[in-house]
Amino acid sequence: EHDTELAGDRYEKRWMEKEIGRQAKAMKKDEMARITKMVERSMSMDPRLKREKIRVEHEKKEKARMLKEKKEKDEQDRKDREEREAKESAEQGERARVEKAEMKIKRDQEKKKLRKSRQALRRLVLAEYQTDSTKEIPTWTSINDLNDDVESLCENLSALEIDSLTSEITESSQLQIVANRANDLRDDTTKAKKAEERERSLKRLEAKRKELAAKAARAAKPWSKEELAALVKAVKKYPAGGANRWEAIALFINNLCQLEDPRRKEECIEKYNQVANSTAPAVKAKPSDDTPKDVSEWTEDQDKQLQAGLAQFPSSVEKNERWSSIAQGVPGQSKKDCVDRFKTIRQALKNS
């Protein structure tokens, strides 16, 4: 036992406190061991606790056994399912193979039968032609005409139809049947071709009518000032040479103006060209402060060449080099003329 009140100094007091704590831990450990031993003895002697322990162990073993059986059953089911699927797949593949083989045999038989039917018709017609050619008015004027009719029938008739035709010729010995059948077949083919051609013509006319109607509807819808201003911004925002330039310009105008009937890229191109070809000369006749005064005459081909040059040499190219390269692609116009024309078109768009 240590009494901290009797300590001579703080160091001795601190040592006493540590020693008291160490002794308390040892006593606590001994007491817990004693209690544990007493509980174990009680459990080993009490029949109720024995039965409960046995029950818990049995329940644990039973649960483990059931879990093991379930895993084994699931594994067996999986194996059975895989075996069944593999068997069904093999059977299905075998059936497909047998069906394919049967279809091939059937096609080969049909081809063989058709080949025999064609050969029989050719032999019969040639044999009858020997007699028919001696008539005052033969069915065909030459052997080539006969071959054309026979080959046409062989290519377009089935084996059953050819056999039926062969039987008719055998019974009547009349080759006119072959000529009549060939003529009917040609007439049917001609009618079918005419019907197809007429259908294509109607579709082309309908498509052209719809295109004209759509073009008229677009032309009837005027451009507002907001749309023209948006077009000017879009042309500056998306310079020539960019990918999908006019799709981006149309999308920019539609988003900015919130149009109920969105503008299409074709309308944007048409309006841009219209302003470039019609409004620009008016600006030339009455120039503004921002418009170059000396603008030479431009043809439609030169405008197209200028647009092609703008697309080929984008604004990312050095300015002087860009306009020199563009001017080389526009015969009859200098670098300054190309720059002035570009500014004229841009100013025309702003003033529209």
Short mmCIF file of C-alpha atoms in Angstrom, two decimals:
data_model
loop_
_atom_site.label_atom_id
_atom_site.label_comp_id
_atom_site.label_asym_id
_atom_site.label_seq_id
_atom_site.Cartn_x
_atom_site.Cartn_y
_atom_site.Cartn_z
CA GLU A 1 0.00 0.00 0.00
CA HIS A 2 1.18 3.44 -0.89
CA ASP A 3 -0.19 6.66 0.55
CA THR A 4 0.43 9.58 -1.78
CA GLU A 5 -0.14 11.97 1.10
CA LEU A 6 3.05 10.72 2.71
CA ALA A 7 5.19 11.29 -0.40
CA GLY A 8 8.28 13.38 0.21
CA ASP A 9 8.17 15.20 -3.13
CA ARG A 10 6.25 15.23 -6.42
CA TYR A 11 8.53 12.66 -8.01
CA GLU A 12 7.85 10.13 -5.24
CA LYS A 13 4.15 10.94 -5.48
CA ARG A 14 4.17 10.29 -9.22
CA TRP A 15 5.95 6.97 -8.69
CA MET A 16 3.37 5.98 -6.05
CA GLU A 17 0.49 6.78 -8.44
CA LYS A 18 2.03 4.62 -11.16
CA GLU A 19 2.60 1.76 -8.72
CA ILE A 20 -1.00 2.02 -7.43
CA GLY A 21 -2.29 1.89 -11.07
CA ARG A 22 -0.13 -1.14 -11.83
CA GLN A 23 -1.35 -3.00 -8.75
CA ALA A 24 -5.00 -2.11 -9.57
CA LYS A 25 -4.65 -3.55 -13.07
CA ALA A 26 -3.16 -6.76 -11.70
CA MET A 27 -5.94 -7.10 -9.14
CA LYS A 28 -8.58 -6.46 -11.83
CA LYS A 29 -7.02 -9.09 -14.07
CA ASP A 30 -7.00 -11.64 -11.23
CA GLU A 31 -10.62 -10.86 -10.39
CA MET A 32 -11.76 -11.23 -14.02
CA ALA A 33 -9.95 -14.58 -14.25
CA ARG A 34 -11.65 -15.73 -11.06
CA ILE A 35 -15.10 -14.69 -12.33
CA THR A 36 -14.49 -16.34 -15.71
CA LYS A 37 -13.38 -19.57 -14.06
CA MET A 38 -16.46 -19.52 -11.83
CA VAL A 39 -18.76 -18.99 -14.83
CA GLU A 40 -17.11 -21.82 -16.73
CA ARG A 41 -17.52 -24.15 -13.78
CA SER A 42 -21.18 -23.12 -13.47
CA MET A 43 -21.80 -23.76 -17.15
CA SER A 44 -20.06 -27.13 -17.00
CA MET A 45 -22.12 -28.18 -14.00
CA ASP A 46 -25.55 -26.70 -14.94
CA PRO A 47 -27.58 -29.15 -17.14
CA ARG A 48 -29.62 -26.32 -18.63
CA LEU A 49 -26.52 -24.55 -19.89
CA LYS A 50 -25.20 -27.87 -21.20
CA ARG A 51 -28.39 -28.43 -23.16
CA GLU A 52 -28.31 -24.85 -24.52
CA LYS A 53 -24.69 -25.28 -25.59
CA ILE A 54 -25.52 -28.55 -27.30
CA ARG A 55 -28.53 -26.94 -29.01
CA VAL A 56 -26.49 -23.97 -30.30
CA GLU A 57 -23.76 -26.28 -31.63
CA HIS A 58 -26.35 -28.50 -33.31
CA GLU A 59 -28.08 -25.47 -34.85
CA LYS A 60 -24.76 -24.18 -36.12
CA LYS A 61 -23.88 -27.56 -37.66
CA GLU A 62 -27.34 -27.85 -39.22
CA LYS A 63 -27.09 -24.37 -40.71
CA ALA A 64 -23.65 -25.17 -42.14
CA ARG A 65 -24.97 -28.47 -43.55
CA MET A 66 -27.96 -26.75 -45.22
CA LEU A 67 -25.72 -24.05 -46.67
CA LYS A 68 -23.38 -26.68 -48.06
CA GLU A 69 -26.29 -28.64 -49.57
CA LYS A 70 -27.67 -25.46 -51.13
CA LYS A 71 -24.30 -24.65 -52.71
CA GLU A 72 -23.99 -28.20 -54.02
CA LYS A 73 -27.53 -28.09 -55.40
CA ASP A 74 -26.92 -24.70 -57.09
CA GLU A 75 -23.69 -26.00 -58.60
CA GLN A 76 -25.42 -29.15 -59.86
CA ASP A 77 -28.27 -27.06 -61.32
CA ARG A 78 -25.75 -24.85 -63.07
CA LYS A 79 -23.95 -27.84 -64.56
CA ASP A 80 -27.26 -29.42 -65.63
CA ARG A 81 -28.36 -26.15 -67.23
CA GLU A 82 -25.06 -25.75 -69.09
CA GLU A 83 -25.21 -29.34 -70.29
CA ARG A 84 -28.82 -28.89 -71.39
CA GLU A 85 -28.02 -25.63 -73.22
CA ALA A 86 -24.99 -27.20 -74.87
CA LYS A 87 -27.09 -30.19 -75.93
CA GLU A 88 -29.87 -27.95 -77.28
CA SER A 89 -27.31 -25.81 -79.12
CA ALA A 90 -25.72 -28.91 -80.62
CA GLU A 91 -29.13 -30.27 -81.64
CA GLN A 92 -30.12 -26.94 -83.13
CA GLY A 93 -26.84 -26.75 -85.04
CA GLU A 94 -27.35 -30.29 -86.28
CA ARG A 95 -30.92 -29.50 -87.37
CA ALA A 96 -29.71 -26.37 -89.17
CA ARG A 97 -26.98 -28.39 -90.86
CA VAL A 98 -29.43 -31.09 -91.92
CA GLU A 99 -31.94 -28.49 -93.15
CA LYS A 100 -29.21 -26.70 -95.07
CA ALA A 101 -28.08 -29.97 -96.61
CA GLU A 102 -31.66 -30.87 -97.51
CA MET A 103 -32.25 -27.45 -99.04
CA LYS A 104 -29.06 -27.79 -101.05
CA ILE A 105 -30.12 -31.23 -102.26
CA LYS A 106 -33.56 -29.85 -103.12
CA ARG A 107 -32.05 -26.89 -105.01
CA ASP A 108 -29.69 -29.20 -106.86
CA GLN A 109 -32.61 -31.45 -107.78
CA GLU A 110 -34.65 -28.47 -108.96
CA LYS A 111 -31.70 -27.20 -111.00
CA LYS A 112 -31.18 -30.63 -112.47
CA LYS A 113 -34.87 -30.96 -113.28
CA LEU A 114 -34.94 -27.47 -114.81
CA ARG A 115 -31.84 -28.27 -116.87
CA LYS A 116 -33.42 -31.49 -118.17
CA SER A 117 -36.69 -29.69 -118.96
CA ARG A 118 -34.81 -27.01 -120.91
CA GLN A 119 -32.80 -29.60 -122.81
CA ALA A 120 -35.97 -31.53 -123.66
CA LEU A 121 -37.67 -28.36 -124.96
CA ARG A 122 -34.62 -27.40 -127.05
CA ARG A 123 -34.35 -30.90 -128.59
CA LEU A 124 -38.08 -31.04 -129.34
CA VAL A 125 -38.18 -27.58 -130.91
CA LEU A 126 -35.10 -28.28 -133.05
CA ALA A 127 -36.58 -31.58 -134.18
CA GLU A 128 -39.89 -29.95 -135.10
CA TYR A 129 -38.08 -27.07 -136.76
CA GLN A 130 -36.78 -29.40 -139.46
CA THR A 131 -40.36 -29.98 -140.55
CA ASP A 132 -41.60 -26.45 -139.85
CA SER A 133 -38.89 -24.82 -141.97
CA THR A 134 -40.14 -26.65 -145.06
CA LYS A 135 -43.60 -25.08 -144.81
CA GLU A 136 -44.68 -22.30 -147.12
CA ILE A 137 -44.93 -19.91 -144.15
CA PRO A 138 -42.52 -21.11 -141.44
CA THR A 139 -42.90 -20.03 -137.83
CA TRP A 140 -39.43 -18.39 -137.78
CA THR A 141 -37.54 -16.90 -140.69
CA SER A 142 -34.17 -17.96 -139.25
CA ILE A 143 -32.67 -20.32 -136.72
CA ASN A 144 -31.47 -17.30 -134.70
CA ASP A 145 -35.04 -16.13 -134.14
CA LEU A 146 -35.96 -19.62 -132.95
CA ASN A 147 -33.02 -19.69 -130.54
CA ASP A 148 -33.96 -16.27 -129.15
CA ASP A 149 -37.53 -17.35 -128.42
CA VAL A 150 -36.52 -20.70 -126.91
CA GLU A 151 -33.82 -19.18 -124.70
CA SER A 152 -36.21 -16.48 -123.53
CA LEU A 153 -38.71 -19.13 -122.46
CA CYS A 154 -36.00 -21.22 -120.77
CA GLU A 155 -34.78 -18.25 -118.74
CA ASN A 156 -38.20 -17.03 -117.58
CA LEU A 157 -40.32 -20.20 -117.16
CA SER A 158 -40.18 -22.73 -114.36
CA ALA A 159 -39.52 -26.43 -114.88
CA LEU A 160 -43.24 -27.22 -114.53
CA GLU A 161 -44.21 -24.58 -117.10
CA ILE A 162 -41.53 -25.81 -119.52
CA ASP A 163 -42.75 -29.42 -119.13
CA SER A 164 -46.32 -28.31 -119.79
CA LEU A 165 -45.21 -26.42 -122.91
CA THR A 166 -43.23 -29.44 -124.11
CA SER A 167 -46.32 -31.65 -123.69
CA GLU A 168 -48.45 -29.22 -125.73
CA ILE A 169 -45.89 -29.20 -128.56
CA THR A 170 -45.62 -33.00 -128.51
CA GLU A 171 -49.40 -33.40 -128.74
CA SER A 172 -50.03 -30.75 -131.43
CA SER A 173 -46.69 -30.66 -133.28
CA GLN A 174 -47.28 -26.91 -133.65
CA LEU A 175 -44.25 -24.67 -133.08
CA GLN A 176 -46.49 -21.63 -133.26
CA ILE A 177 -47.23 -22.34 -129.59
CA VAL A 178 -43.59 -21.54 -128.76
CA ALA A 179 -43.63 -18.32 -130.78
CA ASN A 180 -46.94 -17.20 -129.22
CA ARG A 181 -45.71 -17.93 -125.71
CA ALA A 182 -42.47 -16.03 -126.34
CA ASN A 183 -44.41 -13.05 -127.70
CA ASP A 184 -46.72 -13.06 -124.67
CA LEU A 185 -43.71 -13.17 -122.39
CA ARG A 186 -42.11 -10.24 -124.20
CA ASP A 187 -45.35 -8.29 -123.96
CA ASP A 188 -45.59 -8.96 -120.22
CA THR A 189 -41.98 -7.90 -119.72
CA THR A 190 -42.52 -4.75 -121.77
CA LYS A 191 -45.65 -3.91 -119.78
CA ALA A 192 -43.82 -4.45 -116.50
CA LYS A 193 -40.95 -2.25 -117.61
CA LYS A 194 -43.35 0.46 -118.75
CA ALA A 195 -45.19 0.28 -115.44
CA GLU A 196 -41.91 0.58 -113.52
CA GLU A 197 -40.81 3.49 -115.69
CA ARG A 198 -44.16 5.21 -115.20
CA GLU A 199 -43.90 4.70 -111.44
CA ARG A 200 -40.39 6.18 -111.41
CA SER A 201 -41.55 9.14 -113.48
CA LEU A 202 -44.43 9.81 -111.10
CA LYS A 203 -42.08 9.66 -108.12
CA ARG A 204 -39.66 12.07 -109.83
CA LEU A 205 -42.48 14.48 -110.64
CA GLU A 206 -43.81 14.28 -107.09
CA ALA A 207 -40.36 14.91 -105.64
CA LYS A 208 -39.85 17.85 -108.01
CA ARG A 209 -43.28 19.26 -107.09
CA LYS A 210 -42.49 19.02 -103.38
CA GLU A 211 -39.11 20.63 -103.93
CA LEU A 212 -40.67 23.51 -105.87
CA ALA A 213 -43.37 23.94 -103.23
CA ALA A 214 -40.77 23.99 -100.45
CA LYS A 215 -38.64 26.46 -102.40
CA ALA A 216 -41.66 28.70 -103.00
CA ALA A 217 -42.56 28.53 -99.32
CA ARG A 218 -39.02 29.50 -98.35
CA ALA A 219 -38.99 32.33 -100.86
CA ALA A 220 -42.34 33.60 -99.55
CA LYS A 221 -40.96 33.88 -96.02
CA PRO A 222 -39.01 37.18 -95.85
CA TRP A 223 -35.95 37.67 -93.70
CA SER A 224 -36.41 39.96 -90.69
CA LYS A 225 -33.81 42.47 -89.54
CA GLU A 226 -33.01 40.24 -86.56
CA GLU A 227 -32.38 37.28 -88.87
CA LEU A 228 -30.17 39.34 -91.20
CA ALA A 229 -28.20 40.66 -88.23
CA ALA A 230 -27.82 37.09 -86.98
CA LEU A 231 -26.64 36.02 -90.46
CA VAL A 232 -23.96 38.74 -90.43
CA LYS A 233 -22.77 37.61 -86.98
CA ALA A 234 -22.79 33.96 -88.02
CA VAL A 235 -20.79 34.61 -91.21
CA LYS A 236 -18.16 36.39 -89.09
CA LYS A 237 -18.26 33.75 -86.34
CA TYR A 238 -17.87 30.83 -88.76
CA PRO A 239 -15.41 31.87 -91.50
CA ALA A 240 -15.04 30.05 -94.79
CA GLY A 241 -13.06 26.83 -94.65
CA GLY A 242 -14.58 25.45 -91.46
CA ALA A 243 -16.24 22.05 -91.32
CA ASN A 244 -20.06 22.08 -91.73
CA ARG A 245 -19.96 25.86 -91.89
CA TRP A 246 -23.48 26.50 -93.18
CA GLU A 247 -25.06 23.98 -90.80
CA ALA A 248 -23.41 25.88 -87.93
CA ILE A 249 -24.60 29.24 -89.35
CA ALA A 250 -28.21 28.00 -89.66
CA LEU A 251 -28.11 26.61 -86.12
CA PHE A 252 -26.68 29.90 -84.80
CA ILE A 253 -29.48 31.93 -86.46
CA ASN A 254 -32.23 29.59 -85.21
CA ASN A 255 -30.92 29.60 -81.64
CA LEU A 256 -30.39 33.36 -81.55
CA CYS A 257 -33.75 34.32 -83.08
CA GLN A 258 -35.80 31.46 -81.54
CA LEU A 259 -37.69 30.89 -84.81
CA GLU A 260 -40.85 28.78 -84.89
CA ASP A 261 -39.98 27.70 -88.43
CA PRO A 262 -36.18 27.22 -88.37
CA ARG A 263 -34.06 28.39 -91.27
CA ARG A 264 -32.31 25.71 -93.29
CA LYS A 265 -28.72 25.89 -94.48
CA GLU A 266 -29.93 26.15 -98.10
CA GLU A 267 -31.92 29.31 -97.20
CA CYS A 268 -28.86 30.83 -95.52
CA ILE A 269 -26.68 30.11 -98.57
CA GLU A 270 -29.34 31.46 -100.93
CA LYS A 271 -29.74 34.69 -98.93
CA TYR A 272 -25.98 35.16 -98.67
CA ASN A 273 -25.55 34.70 -102.44
CA GLN A 274 -28.55 36.95 -103.13
CA VAL A 275 -27.05 39.76 -101.09
CA ALA A 276 -23.63 39.17 -102.61
CA ASN A 277 -24.92 39.22 -106.20
CA SER A 278 -27.65 41.87 -106.02
CA THR A 279 -27.05 44.19 -103.08
CA ALA A 280 -23.30 44.57 -103.49
CA PRO A 281 -23.54 46.47 -106.84
CA ALA A 282 -26.02 48.86 -105.23
CA VAL A 283 -23.49 49.58 -102.53
CA LYS A 284 -20.93 50.18 -105.23
CA ALA A 285 -23.16 52.74 -106.92
CA LYS A 286 -23.75 54.52 -103.61
CA PRO A 287 -20.81 53.77 -101.37
CA SER A 288 -20.87 54.40 -97.64
CA ASP A 289 -17.99 55.60 -95.52
CA ASP A 290 -16.94 52.05 -94.64
CA THR A 291 -17.20 50.70 -98.21
CA PRO A 292 -14.21 50.84 -100.61
CA LYS A 293 -14.78 53.39 -103.35
CA ASP A 294 -12.88 51.74 -106.21
CA VAL A 295 -14.57 48.40 -106.85
CA SER A 296 -14.12 46.76 -110.25
CA GLU A 297 -16.85 44.78 -112.02
CA TRP A 298 -17.20 41.22 -110.82
CA THR A 299 -18.73 38.34 -112.75
CA GLU A 300 -20.63 35.45 -111.21
CA ASP A 301 -17.72 33.08 -111.94
CA GLN A 302 -15.29 35.42 -110.19
CA ASP A 303 -17.59 35.53 -107.14
CA LYS A 304 -17.59 31.74 -107.04
CA GLN A 305 -13.79 31.69 -107.39
CA LEU A 306 -13.53 34.19 -104.51
CA GLN A 307 -15.76 32.04 -102.29
CA ALA A 308 -13.71 28.96 -103.21
CA GLY A 309 -10.52 30.82 -102.29
CA LEU A 310 -11.97 31.92 -98.95
CA ALA A 311 -12.85 28.31 -98.20
CA GLN A 312 -9.43 27.01 -99.28
CA PHE A 313 -7.43 29.65 -97.36
CA PRO A 314 -9.08 30.26 -93.96
CA SER A 315 -8.44 33.26 -91.72
CA SER A 316 -5.85 31.26 -89.76
CA VAL A 317 -3.42 31.81 -92.68
CA GLU A 318 -1.18 34.90 -92.49
CA LYS A 319 -3.22 37.85 -93.83
CA ASN A 320 -0.96 39.00 -96.68
CA GLU A 321 -0.21 35.44 -97.80
CA ARG A 322 -3.91 34.52 -97.60
CA TRP A 323 -5.17 37.31 -99.87
CA SER A 324 -2.28 36.84 -102.32
CA SER A 325 -3.21 33.15 -102.63
CA ILE A 326 -6.90 33.98 -103.03
CA ALA A 327 -6.16 36.58 -105.75
CA GLN A 328 -4.16 33.99 -107.73
CA GLY A 329 -7.34 31.90 -107.98
CA VAL A 330 -9.44 34.83 -109.30
CA PRO A 331 -8.22 35.76 -112.80
CA GLY A 332 -8.68 39.43 -113.67
CA GLN A 333 -8.78 40.69 -110.07
CA SER A 334 -5.97 41.90 -107.86
CA LYS A 335 -5.39 41.21 -104.19
CA LYS A 336 -6.86 44.63 -103.32
CA ASP A 337 -9.92 43.94 -105.51
CA CYS A 338 -10.55 40.66 -103.67
CA VAL A 339 -10.26 42.37 -100.28
CA ASP A 340 -12.59 45.18 -101.40
CA ARG A 341 -15.12 42.72 -102.79
CA PHE A 342 -15.13 40.78 -99.52
CA LYS A 343 -15.67 44.00 -97.54
CA THR A 344 -18.41 45.07 -99.97
CA ILE A 345 -20.34 41.82 -99.47
CA ARG A 346 -19.91 42.02 -95.71
CA GLN A 347 -21.14 45.64 -95.65
CA ALA A 348 -24.09 44.69 -97.88
CA LEU A 349 -25.12 42.05 -95.39
CA LYS A 350 -24.99 44.58 -92.58
CA ASN A 351 -27.11 47.08 -94.51
CA SER A 352 -29.77 44.51 -95.59
#
